[in-house]
Coordinates of N, CA and C in Angstrom, one line a residue:
M1 N 5.8 -3.8 8.6 CA 5.6 -4.3 7.3 C 4.2 -4.0 6.8
A2 N 4.0 -3.6 5.5 CA 2.7 -3.2 5.0 C 1.8 -4.3 5.0
A3 N 0.5 -4.0 5.3 CA -0.5 -5.0 5.4 C -0.9 -5.5 3.9
L4 N -1.2 -6.8 3.8 CA -1.5 -7.3 2.5 C -3.0 -7.4 2.4
I5 N -3.6 -6.7 1.4 CA -5.0 -6.6 1.2 C -5.4 -7.4 -0.1
A6 N -6.3 -8.3 0.0 CA -6.8 -9.0 -1.1 C -8.1 -8.4 -1.6
L7 N -8.1 -8.0 -2.8 CA -9.3 -7.4 -3.4 C -9.9 -8.3 -4.4
V8 N -11.1 -8.8 -4.2 CA -11.8 -9.8 -5.0 C -13.1 -9.2 -5.6
D9 N -13.0 -9.0 -6.9 CA -14.2 -8.4 -7.6 C -14.1 -8.6 -9.1
D10 N -15.2 -8.9 -9.7 CA -15.2 -9.1 -11.2 C -15.3 -7.8 -12.0
D11 N -15.4 -6.7 -11.3 CA -15.5 -5.4 -11.9 C -14.1 -4.8 -12.0
R12 N -13.6 -4.7 -13.3 CA -12.2 -4.2 -13.5 C -12.1 -2.8 -13.0
N13 N -13.1 -2.0 -13.2 CA -13.0 -0.6 -12.7 C -12.8 -0.5 -11.2
I14 N -13.5 -1.3 -10.5 CA -13.3 -1.3 -9.0 C -11.9 -1.8 -8.7
L15 N -11.5 -2.9 -9.3 CA -10.1 -3.4 -9.0 C -9.1 -2.3 -9.3
T16 N -9.2 -1.6 -10.4 CA -8.2 -0.6 -10.7 C -8.2 0.6 -9.8
S17 N -9.4 1.2 -9.5 CA -9.5 2.4 -8.7 C -9.2 2.1 -7.2
V18 N -9.7 1.0 -6.7 CA -9.5 0.7 -5.3 C -8.1 0.3 -5.1
S19 N -7.5 -0.5 -5.9 CA -6.1 -0.9 -5.7 C -5.1 0.2 -5.8
F20 N -5.4 1.2 -6.7 CA -4.6 2.4 -6.8 C -4.6 3.2 -5.5
A21 N -5.8 3.3 -5.0 CA -6.0 4.1 -3.7 C -5.4 3.4 -2.5
L22 N -5.5 2.1 -2.4 CA -4.9 1.3 -1.3 C -3.4 1.4 -1.4
Q23 N -2.8 1.2 -2.6 CA -1.4 1.3 -2.7 C -0.9 2.7 -2.4
A24 N -1.6 3.7 -2.7 CA -1.2 5.1 -2.3 C -1.2 5.3 -0.8
E25 N -2.0 4.4 -0.1 CA -2.0 4.5 1.4 C -1.0 3.6 2.0
G26 N -0.2 2.9 1.2 CA 0.9 2.1 1.7 C 0.6 0.6 1.9
F27 N -0.6 0.2 1.4 CA -0.9 -1.2 1.5 C -0.3 -2.0 0.3
V28 N -0.1 -3.3 0.5 CA 0.2 -4.2 -0.6 C -1.1 -4.8 -1.0
V29 N -1.4 -4.8 -2.3 CA -2.7 -5.2 -2.8 C -2.5 -6.4 -3.8
R30 N -3.3 -7.4 -3.7 CA -3.4 -8.5 -4.6 C -4.8 -8.5 -5.2
L31 N -4.9 -8.6 -6.5 CA -6.2 -8.5 -7.2 C -6.6 -9.9 -7.8
Y32 N -8.0 -10.1 -7.6 CA -8.5 -11.4 -8.1 C -9.9 -11.1 -8.7
S33 N -10.1 -11.6 -9.9 CA -11.4 -11.3 -10.6 C -12.4 -12.3 -10.4
D34 N -12.1 -13.4 -9.7 CA -13.1 -14.4 -9.4 C -12.7 -15.1 -8.1
G35 N -13.7 -15.7 -7.4 CA -13.5 -16.4 -6.1 C -12.6 -17.6 -6.2
E36 N -12.7 -18.4 -7.2 CA -11.9 -19.6 -7.3 C -10.4 -19.2 -7.3
A37 N -10.0 -18.2 -8.1 CA -8.6 -17.8 -8.1 C -8.2 -17.3 -6.7
A38 N -9.1 -16.5 -6.1 CA -8.7 -16.0 -4.8 C -8.5 -17.0 -3.7
L39 N -9.4 -18.0 -3.7 CA -9.2 -19.1 -2.7 C -8.0 -19.9 -2.9
K40 N -7.6 -20.1 -4.2 CA -6.4 -20.9 -4.5 C -5.2 -20.1 -4.0
A41 N -5.2 -18.8 -4.2 CA -4.1 -18.0 -3.7 C -4.0 -17.9 -2.2
F42 N -5.2 -17.8 -1.5 CA -5.2 -17.8 -0.1 C -4.6 -19.0 0.5
G43 N -4.7 -20.1 -0.2 CA -4.1 -21.4 0.3 C -2.6 -21.3 0.4
E44 N -2.0 -20.4 -0.4 CA -0.5 -20.3 -0.4 C -0.1 -19.1 0.5
T45 N -0.8 -18.0 0.4 CA -0.5 -16.8 1.2 C -1.8 -16.2 1.8
T46 N -1.9 -16.2 3.1 CA -3.1 -15.6 3.7 C -3.0 -14.1 3.8
P47 N -3.9 -13.3 3.2 CA -3.8 -11.9 3.4 C -4.1 -11.4 4.8
D48 N -3.9 -10.2 5.0 CA -4.2 -9.6 6.3 C -5.7 -9.2 6.4
L49 N -6.3 -8.9 5.2 CA -7.7 -8.5 5.1 C -8.2 -8.8 3.7
V50 N -9.4 -9.2 3.6 CA -10.0 -9.4 2.3 C -11.2 -8.5 2.0
V51 N -11.2 -7.8 0.9 CA -12.3 -7.0 0.4 C -13.0 -7.9 -0.7
L52 N -14.2 -8.3 -0.4 CA -14.8 -9.3 -1.2 C -16.2 -8.9 -1.8
D53 N -16.3 -9.0 -3.1 CA -17.6 -8.7 -3.7 C -18.5 -9.9 -3.6
I54 N -19.8 -9.7 -3.4 CA -20.7 -10.8 -3.2 C -21.1 -11.5 -4.6
K55 N -21.5 -10.7 -5.5 CA -21.9 -11.2 -6.8 C -20.8 -11.3 -7.8
M56 N -20.4 -12.5 -8.0 CA -19.3 -12.8 -9.0 C -19.6 -14.1 -9.7
P57 N -19.1 -14.2 -11.0 CA -19.3 -15.5 -11.7 C -18.3 -16.6 -11.1
R58 N -18.6 -17.8 -11.5 CA -17.8 -19.0 -11.2 C -18.0 -19.3 -9.7
M59 N -17.7 -18.4 -8.8 CA -17.9 -18.7 -7.4 C -18.2 -17.3 -6.7
D60 N -19.4 -17.2 -6.1 CA -19.8 -15.9 -5.5 C -19.1 -15.7 -4.2
G61 N -19.2 -14.5 -3.7 CA -18.6 -14.1 -2.4 C -19.0 -14.9 -1.2
M62 N -20.3 -15.3 -1.2 CA -20.8 -16.1 -0.1 C -20.1 -17.4 0.0
E63 N -19.9 -18.1 -1.1 CA -19.2 -19.4 -1.1 C -17.7 -19.2 -0.8
V64 N -17.1 -18.1 -1.3 CA -15.7 -17.8 -0.9 C -15.6 -17.7 0.6
L65 N -16.5 -16.9 1.2 CA -16.4 -16.7 2.6 C -16.7 -18.0 3.4
R66 N -17.6 -18.8 3.0 CA -17.9 -20.0 3.7 C -16.7 -20.9 3.7
R67 N -16.0 -21.1 2.5 CA -14.8 -21.9 2.5 C -13.7 -21.3 3.3
L68 N -13.6 -20.0 3.2 CA -12.5 -19.3 3.9 C -12.6 -19.5 5.4
R69 N -13.9 -19.4 5.9 CA -14.1 -19.5 7.4 C -13.9 -20.9 7.9
E70 N -13.8 -21.9 7.0 CA -13.5 -23.2 7.4 C -12.0 -23.3 7.9
K71 N -11.2 -22.4 7.4 CA -9.7 -22.5 7.7 C -9.2 -21.2 8.4
S72 N -9.9 -20.1 8.3 CA -9.2 -18.9 8.7 C -10.3 -17.9 9.2
Q73 N -9.8 -17.0 10.2 CA -10.6 -15.9 10.7 C -10.1 -14.6 10.2
V74 N -9.4 -14.6 9.0 CA -9.0 -13.3 8.4 C -10.1 -12.4 8.3
P75 N -9.9 -11.1 8.6 CA -11.0 -10.1 8.5 C -11.5 -10.0 7.0
V76 N -12.8 -9.9 6.9 CA -13.4 -9.8 5.6 C -14.4 -8.6 5.5
I77 N -14.3 -7.8 4.5 CA -15.3 -6.7 4.3 C -16.0 -7.0 3.0
F78 N -17.3 -7.1 3.1 CA -18.1 -7.5 1.9 C -18.5 -6.2 1.1
L79 N -18.4 -6.3 -0.2 CA -19.0 -5.3 -1.1 C -20.3 -5.8 -1.6
T80 N -21.4 -5.0 -1.3 CA -22.7 -5.4 -1.7 C -23.4 -4.4 -2.6
S81 N -24.5 -4.8 -3.3 CA -25.3 -3.9 -4.0 C -26.1 -3.0 -3.0
K82 N -26.5 -1.8 -3.4 CA -27.1 -0.9 -2.5 C -28.3 -1.4 -1.8
D83 N -29.1 -2.2 -2.6 CA -30.4 -2.6 -2.0 C -30.5 -4.0 -1.5
D84 N -29.3 -4.7 -1.5 CA -29.3 -6.1 -1.1 C -29.2 -6.3 0.4
E85 N -30.2 -6.0 1.1 CA -30.2 -6.1 2.6 C -30.1 -7.5 3.0
L86 N -30.6 -8.5 2.2 CA -30.5 -9.9 2.6 C -29.1 -10.3 2.4
D87 N -28.4 -9.9 1.4 CA -27.0 -10.2 1.2 C -26.1 -9.7 2.4
E88 N -26.4 -8.5 2.8 CA -25.7 -7.9 3.9 C -25.8 -8.7 5.2
A89 N -27.1 -9.0 5.5 CA -27.4 -9.8 6.7 C -26.8 -11.2 6.6
L90 N -26.9 -11.8 5.5 CA -26.4 -13.2 5.3 C -24.9 -13.2 5.4
G91 N -24.3 -12.2 4.8 CA -22.8 -12.1 4.8 C -22.3 -12.0 6.2
L92 N -22.9 -11.1 7.0 CA -22.5 -10.9 8.4 C -22.8 -12.2 9.2
A93 N -23.9 -12.8 8.9 CA -24.2 -14.1 9.6 C -23.2 -15.2 9.3
M94 N -22.6 -15.1 8.2 CA -21.6 -16.2 7.8 C -20.2 -15.9 8.3
G95 N -20.0 -14.6 8.8 CA -18.7 -14.4 9.4 C -17.9 -13.2 8.8
A96 N -18.6 -12.4 7.9 CA -17.9 -11.2 7.5 C -17.8 -10.2 8.6
D97 N -16.8 -9.3 8.6 CA -16.6 -8.4 9.7 C -17.3 -7.1 9.4
D98 N -17.6 -6.8 8.2 CA -18.3 -5.5 7.8 C -18.8 -5.6 6.4
Y99 N -19.6 -4.7 6.0 CA -20.0 -4.6 4.6 C -20.1 -3.1 4.2
I100 N -19.9 -2.9 2.9 CA -20.0 -1.5 2.3 C -20.9 -1.7 1.0
A101 N -21.9 -0.9 0.9 CA -22.8 -1.0 -0.2 C -22.2 -0.1 -1.4
K102 N -22.3 -0.7 -2.6 CA -21.9 0.0 -3.8 C -23.1 0.9 -4.2
P103 N -22.8 2.1 -4.8 CA -21.4 2.7 -5.0 C -20.9 3.2 -3.6
F104 N -19.6 3.1 -3.4 CA -19.1 3.5 -2.1 C -18.0 4.5 -2.2
S105 N -17.7 5.1 -1.1 CA -16.6 6.1 -1.0 C -15.3 5.3 -0.7
I106 N -14.3 5.5 -1.5 CA -13.0 4.8 -1.3 C -12.4 5.2 0.1
R107 N -12.6 6.5 0.4 CA -12.1 7.0 1.7 C -12.8 6.3 2.8
L108 N -14.1 6.0 2.7 CA -14.8 5.2 3.8 C -14.2 3.8 3.8
L109 N -14.0 3.2 2.7 CA -13.4 1.8 2.7 C -12.1 1.8 3.3
I110 N -11.2 2.7 3.0 CA -9.9 2.8 3.6 C -10.0 3.0 5.1
A111 N -10.9 3.8 5.6 CA -11.1 4.0 7.0 C -11.5 2.8 7.8
R112 N -12.4 2.0 7.1 CA -12.9 0.8 7.8 C -11.8 -0.3 7.7
I113 N -11.0 -0.4 6.6 CA -9.9 -1.3 6.6 C -8.9 -1.0 7.7
R114 N -8.5 0.3 7.9 CA -7.6 0.6 8.9 C -8.1 0.3 10.3
A115 N -9.4 0.6 10.6 CA -10.0 0.3 11.9 C -10.0 -1.2 12.2
I116 N -10.4 -2.0 11.2 CA -10.4 -3.5 11.4 C -9.0 -4.0 11.6
L117 N -8.1 -3.6 10.8 CA -6.7 -4.1 10.9 C -6.1 -3.7 12.3
R118 N -6.4 -2.5 12.7 CA -5.8 -2.0 14.0 C -6.4 -2.9 15.2
R119 N -7.7 -3.2 15.1 CA -8.2 -4.0 16.2 C -7.7 -5.4 16.2
A120 N -7.5 -6.0 15.0 CA -6.9 -7.3 14.8 C -5.5 -7.3 15.3
E121 N -4.8 -6.3 15.0 CA -3.4 -6.2 15.5 C -3.2 -6.1 17.0
L122 N -4.1 -5.3 17.6 CA -4.0 -5.2 19.0 C -4.4 -6.5 19.7
R123 N -5.3 -7.3 19.2 CA -5.7 -8.5 19.8 C -4.6 -9.6 19.6
A124 N -3.8 -9.5 18.5 CA -2.8 -10.5 18.2 C -1.5 -10.2 18.9
Q125 N -1.3 -9.0 19.5 CA 0.0 -8.7 20.1 C 0.3 -9.5 21.3
P126 N 1.5 -10.1 21.4 CA 1.8 -10.9 22.6 C 1.9 -10.0 23.8
V127 N 1.6 -10.6 24.9 CA 1.7 -9.8 26.2 C 3.2 -9.9 26.7
E128 N 3.8 -8.8 27.0 CA 5.2 -8.7 27.5 C 5.2 -9.4 28.8
S129 N 6.3 -10.0 29.1 CA 6.4 -10.8 30.4 C 6.4 -9.8 31.6
D130 N 6.8 -8.6 31.5 CA 6.7 -7.7 32.6 C 5.5 -6.8 32.6
T131 N 4.5 -7.2 31.7 CA 3.3 -6.4 31.7 C 2.1 -7.4 32.1
A132 N 1.3 -6.9 33.0 CA 0.2 -7.7 33.5 C -0.8 -7.9 32.3
A133 N -1.1 -9.2 32.1 CA -2.0 -9.5 31.0 C -3.4 -9.1 31.5
P134 N -4.3 -8.7 30.5 CA -5.7 -8.4 30.8 C -6.3 -9.6 31.5
E135 N -7.0 -9.4 32.6 CA -7.7 -10.4 33.3 C -8.8 -11.1 32.5
R136 N -8.9 -12.4 32.7 CA -10.0 -13.1 32.1 C -11.3 -12.6 32.6
L137 N -12.3 -12.5 31.8 CA -13.6 -12.0 32.2 C -14.5 -13.2 32.3
V138 N -15.1 -13.5 33.5 CA -15.9 -14.6 33.7 C -17.3 -14.1 34.1
R139 N -18.3 -14.5 33.3 CA -19.7 -14.2 33.6 C -20.5 -15.4 33.5
G140 N -20.8 -16.1 34.6 CA -21.6 -17.3 34.5 C -20.8 -18.4 33.7
R141 N -21.4 -18.9 32.7 CA -20.8 -19.9 31.8 C -19.9 -19.3 30.7
L142 N -19.9 -17.9 30.7 CA -19.0 -17.3 29.7 C -17.6 -17.0 30.3
E143 N -16.6 -17.3 29.5 CA -15.2 -16.9 29.9 C -14.5 -16.3 28.7
M144 N -14.0 -15.1 28.9 CA -13.3 -14.4 27.8 C -11.8 -14.1 28.2
D145 N -10.9 -14.4 27.3 CA -9.5 -14.1 27.4 C -9.1 -13.1 26.4
P146 N -9.1 -11.8 26.8 CA -8.8 -10.7 25.9 C -7.4 -10.8 25.3
A147 N -6.4 -11.3 26.1 CA -5.0 -11.3 25.7 C -4.9 -12.3 24.5
R148 N -5.6 -13.3 24.5 CA -5.5 -14.3 23.4 C -6.7 -14.3 22.5
H149 N -7.6 -13.4 22.7 CA -8.8 -13.3 21.9 C -9.5 -14.6 21.8
K150 N -9.8 -15.2 22.9 CA -10.5 -16.5 23.0 C -11.7 -16.4 23.9
I151 N -12.7 -17.2 23.6 CA -14.0 -17.2 24.3 C -14.4 -18.7 24.5
W152 N -15.0 -18.9 25.7 CA -15.5 -20.3 26.0 C -16.9 -20.1 26.6
W153 N -17.8 -21.0 26.2 CA -19.1 -21.1 26.8 C -19.3 -22.4 27.4
A154 N -19.5 -22.5 28.7 CA -19.6 -23.8 29.4 C -18.4 -24.7 29.1
G155 N -17.2 -24.1 28.9 CA -16.0 -24.9 28.7 C -15.7 -25.2 27.2
E156 N -16.7 -24.8 26.3 CA -16.5 -25.1 24.9 C -16.1 -23.8 24.2
E157 N -15.1 -23.9 23.4 CA -14.6 -22.6 22.7 C -15.6 -22.2 21.6
V158 N -15.8 -20.9 21.5 CA -16.6 -20.3 20.5 C -15.7 -19.3 19.7
V159 N -15.6 -19.5 18.4 CA -14.7 -18.7 17.6 C -15.5 -17.4 17.1
L160 N -15.0 -16.2 17.5 CA -15.6 -15.0 17.1 C -14.6 -14.1 16.3
T161 N -15.2 -13.3 15.4 CA -14.4 -12.3 14.7 C -14.0 -11.2 15.7
V162 N -13.1 -10.3 15.3 CA -12.7 -9.2 16.2 C -13.9 -8.3 16.5
T163 N -14.7 -8.0 15.6 CA -15.9 -7.1 15.8 C -16.9 -7.8 16.8
E164 N -17.1 -9.1 16.6 CA -18.0 -9.8 17.5 C -17.5 -9.8 18.9
F165 N -16.2 -10.1 19.0 CA -15.5 -10.1 20.3 C -15.7 -8.8 21.1
L166 N -15.5 -7.7 20.4 CA -15.6 -6.4 21.0 C -17.0 -6.1 21.5
I167 N -18.0 -6.4 20.7 CA -19.4 -6.2 21.0 C -19.7 -7.0 22.3
L168 N -19.4 -8.3 22.3 CA -19.7 -9.2 23.4 C -19.0 -8.7 24.7
E169 N -17.7 -8.3 24.5 CA -16.9 -7.8 25.7 C -17.6 -6.6 26.3
A170 N -18.1 -5.7 25.4 CA -18.7 -4.5 25.9 C -20.0 -4.8 26.7
L171 N -20.7 -5.8 26.2 CA -21.9 -6.2 27.0 C -21.6 -6.9 28.3
A172 N -20.6 -7.8 28.2 CA -20.3 -8.7 29.4 C -19.6 -7.9 30.5
Q173 N -19.0 -6.8 30.2 CA -18.3 -6.1 31.2 C -19.2 -5.6 32.3
R174 N -20.4 -5.3 31.9 CA -21.4 -4.8 32.9 C -22.7 -5.5 32.7
P175 N -22.8 -6.8 33.3 CA -24.0 -7.5 33.1 C -25.2 -6.8 33.7
G176 N -26.3 -6.9 33.0 CA -27.6 -6.2 33.4 C -27.7 -4.8 32.9
F177 N -26.6 -4.2 32.5 CA -26.7 -2.8 32.1 C -26.9 -2.8 30.5
V178 N -27.8 -1.9 30.1 CA -28.1 -1.9 28.7 C -27.1 -1.0 27.9
K179 N -26.7 -1.5 26.8 CA -25.9 -0.8 25.8 C -26.7 -0.5 24.6
S180 N -26.8 0.8 24.3 CA -27.5 1.2 23.1 C -26.8 0.8 21.8
R181 N -27.4 0.8 20.7 CA -26.7 0.5 19.4 C -25.6 1.5 19.2
D182 N -25.9 2.7 19.5 CA -24.8 3.8 19.3 C -23.6 3.5 20.1
Q183 N -23.8 3.0 21.4 CA -22.7 2.7 22.2 C -21.9 1.5 21.7
L184 N -22.6 0.5 21.2 CA -21.9 -0.7 20.6 C -21.2 -0.3 19.3
M185 N -21.8 0.6 18.6 CA -21.1 1.1 17.4 C -19.8 1.8 17.7
D186 N -19.8 2.6 18.8 CA -18.6 3.3 19.2 C -17.5 2.3 19.7
T187 N -18.0 1.2 20.3 CA -17.0 0.1 20.8 C -16.4 -0.6 19.6
A188 N -17.2 -1.0 18.6 CA -16.8 -1.9 17.5 C -16.2 -1.1 16.3
Y189 N -16.6 0.1 16.2 CA -16.2 0.9 15.0 C -15.6 2.2 15.4
Q190 N -14.3 2.3 15.4 CA -13.7 3.6 15.8 C -13.3 4.4 14.6
D191 N -12.7 5.6 14.9 CA -12.2 6.5 13.8 C -13.4 7.1 13.0
D192 N -14.5 7.3 13.7 CA -15.7 7.9 13.1 C -16.2 7.2 11.8
V193 N -16.0 5.9 11.8 CA -16.6 5.1 10.7 C -18.0 4.9 11.0
Y194 N -18.9 5.2 10.0 CA -20.3 5.1 10.2 C -20.8 3.8 9.8
V195 N -21.6 3.2 10.7 CA -22.4 2.0 10.4 C -23.8 2.3 10.8
D196 N -24.8 1.6 10.3 CA -26.2 1.8 10.7 C -26.6 0.7 11.6
D197 N -27.9 0.8 12.1 CA -28.4 -0.1 13.1 C -28.4 -1.5 12.6
R198 N -28.6 -1.7 11.3 CA -28.7 -3.1 10.8 C -27.4 -3.9 11.0
T199 N -26.3 -3.1 10.9 CA -25.0 -3.8 11.1 C -24.9 -4.4 12.5
I200 N -25.2 -3.6 13.5 CA -25.1 -4.0 14.9 C -26.1 -5.2 15.1
D201 N -27.3 -5.0 14.7 CA -28.3 -6.1 14.8 C -27.8 -7.4 14.2
S202 N -27.2 -7.3 13.0 CA -26.7 -8.5 12.4 C -25.6 -9.2 13.1
H203 N -24.7 -8.4 13.7 CA -23.7 -8.9 14.6 C -24.2 -9.6 15.8
I204 N -25.3 -9.0 16.4 CA -25.9 -9.7 17.6 C -26.5 -11.0 17.2
K205 N -27.2 -11.0 16.0 CA -27.8 -12.3 15.6 C -26.8 -13.3 15.3
R206 N -25.7 -12.9 14.8 CA -24.6 -13.9 14.5 C -24.0 -14.4 15.8
L207 N -23.8 -13.5 16.8 CA -23.3 -13.9 18.1 C -24.2 -15.0 18.7
R208 N -25.5 -14.7 18.7 CA -26.4 -15.7 19.3 C -26.4 -17.0 18.5
R209 N -26.3 -16.9 17.2 CA -26.2 -18.2 16.4 C -25.0 -19.0 16.8
K210 N -23.9 -18.3 17.0 CA -22.6 -19.1 17.3 C -22.7 -19.7 18.7
F211 N -23.3 -19.0 19.6 CA -23.4 -19.6 21.0 C -24.4 -20.7 21.0
R212 N -25.5 -20.5 20.3 CA -26.5 -21.6 20.3 C -26.0 -22.8 19.5
A213 N -25.0 -22.7 18.7 CA -24.4 -23.9 18.1 C -23.8 -24.8 19.1
V214 N -23.3 -24.2 20.3 CA -22.7 -25.0 21.3 C -23.7 -25.2 22.5
D215 N -24.7 -24.4 22.6 CA -25.7 -24.5 23.6 C -27.0 -23.9 23.1
D216 N -28.0 -24.8 22.7 CA -29.2 -24.3 22.1 C -30.1 -23.6 23.1
S217 N -29.8 -23.6 24.4 CA -30.5 -22.8 25.4 C -30.0 -21.4 25.7
F218 N -28.9 -21.0 24.9 CA -28.3 -19.8 25.1 C -29.2 -18.6 25.0
K219 N -29.3 -17.8 26.1 CA -30.2 -16.6 26.1 C -29.5 -15.4 26.8
A220 N -28.2 -15.4 26.9 CA -27.5 -14.4 27.7 C -27.5 -13.0 27.1
I221 N -27.7 -12.9 25.8 CA -27.8 -11.6 25.1 C -29.2 -11.3 24.9
E222 N -29.7 -10.3 25.7 CA -31.1 -9.9 25.7 C -31.3 -8.6 24.9
T223 N -32.5 -8.6 24.2 CA -32.8 -7.4 23.4 C -33.9 -6.6 24.2
L224 N -33.6 -5.3 24.4 CA -34.6 -4.4 24.9 C -35.1 -3.5 23.8
Y225 N -36.2 -3.9 23.2 CA -36.7 -3.2 22.0 C -36.8 -1.7 22.2
G226 N -36.2 -1.0 21.2 CA -36.2 0.4 21.2 C -35.1 1.0 22.1
V227 N -34.4 0.2 22.8 CA -33.3 0.7 23.7 C -31.9 0.2 23.3
G228 N -31.8 -1.2 23.3 CA -30.5 -1.7 22.9 C -30.4 -3.2 23.4
Y229 N -29.2 -3.6 23.9 CA -28.9 -4.9 24.3 C -28.2 -5.0 25.6
R230 N -28.4 -6.1 26.3 CA -27.6 -6.3 27.6 C -27.3 -7.8 27.7
F231 N -26.2 -8.0 28.6 CA -25.8 -9.3 28.9 C -26.4 -9.7 30.2
A232 N -27.1 -10.9 30.2 CA -27.8 -11.4 31.4 C -27.0 -12.5 32.0
E233 N -26.2 -12.3 33.1 CA -25.4 -13.3 33.6 C -26.3 -14.4 34.2
E234 N -26.0 -15.6 33.9 CA -26.8 -16.7 34.3 C -26.3 -17.3 35.6

């Protein structure tokens, strides 16, 4: 069944051009010109992915994301202005899976949508009874269940997006070994989708914030400046 994409933007030109391109790729598209209308619709039918503009009247994208994350982990791609680095970082910190700066390539947007949907689908697939489920990964106080896309720290569940899960999994698989930003990009973003260093750094900051919400002494993700990141098993 075709994936349902919600496109939320007050720019009619973007709504028209992007929806046409997505429909040509086989997606079902629902259009919303403001955040309030989108949230109301999401309460009735949850889309498979949301493309969300940050700057909108009535209710901006940040507030839409905040309210959406109270009830759902549906993947979200933010559309930002070219120079709004603060918006990009804040959006990722609040739970967006990715961002694209305007003006953007529709081809790039479609590639990122497909990559995020594919990862989400793989994580959601049930494990067949005759197939061995992926083993849980235990590293000190960290426990990861790839089959169910669940994570616990010291027995308390931590809710992560697909991208966050993949980055943490890559680090935790080999404690003490450094992963460069390029290696983490390859893990989290497939199909030759380009992201810059700030995206990975923002995801790492968001991971730390989520774990520190359940344990303010969390220090398991270490930064090696100029090199990358590593997981320090406690």
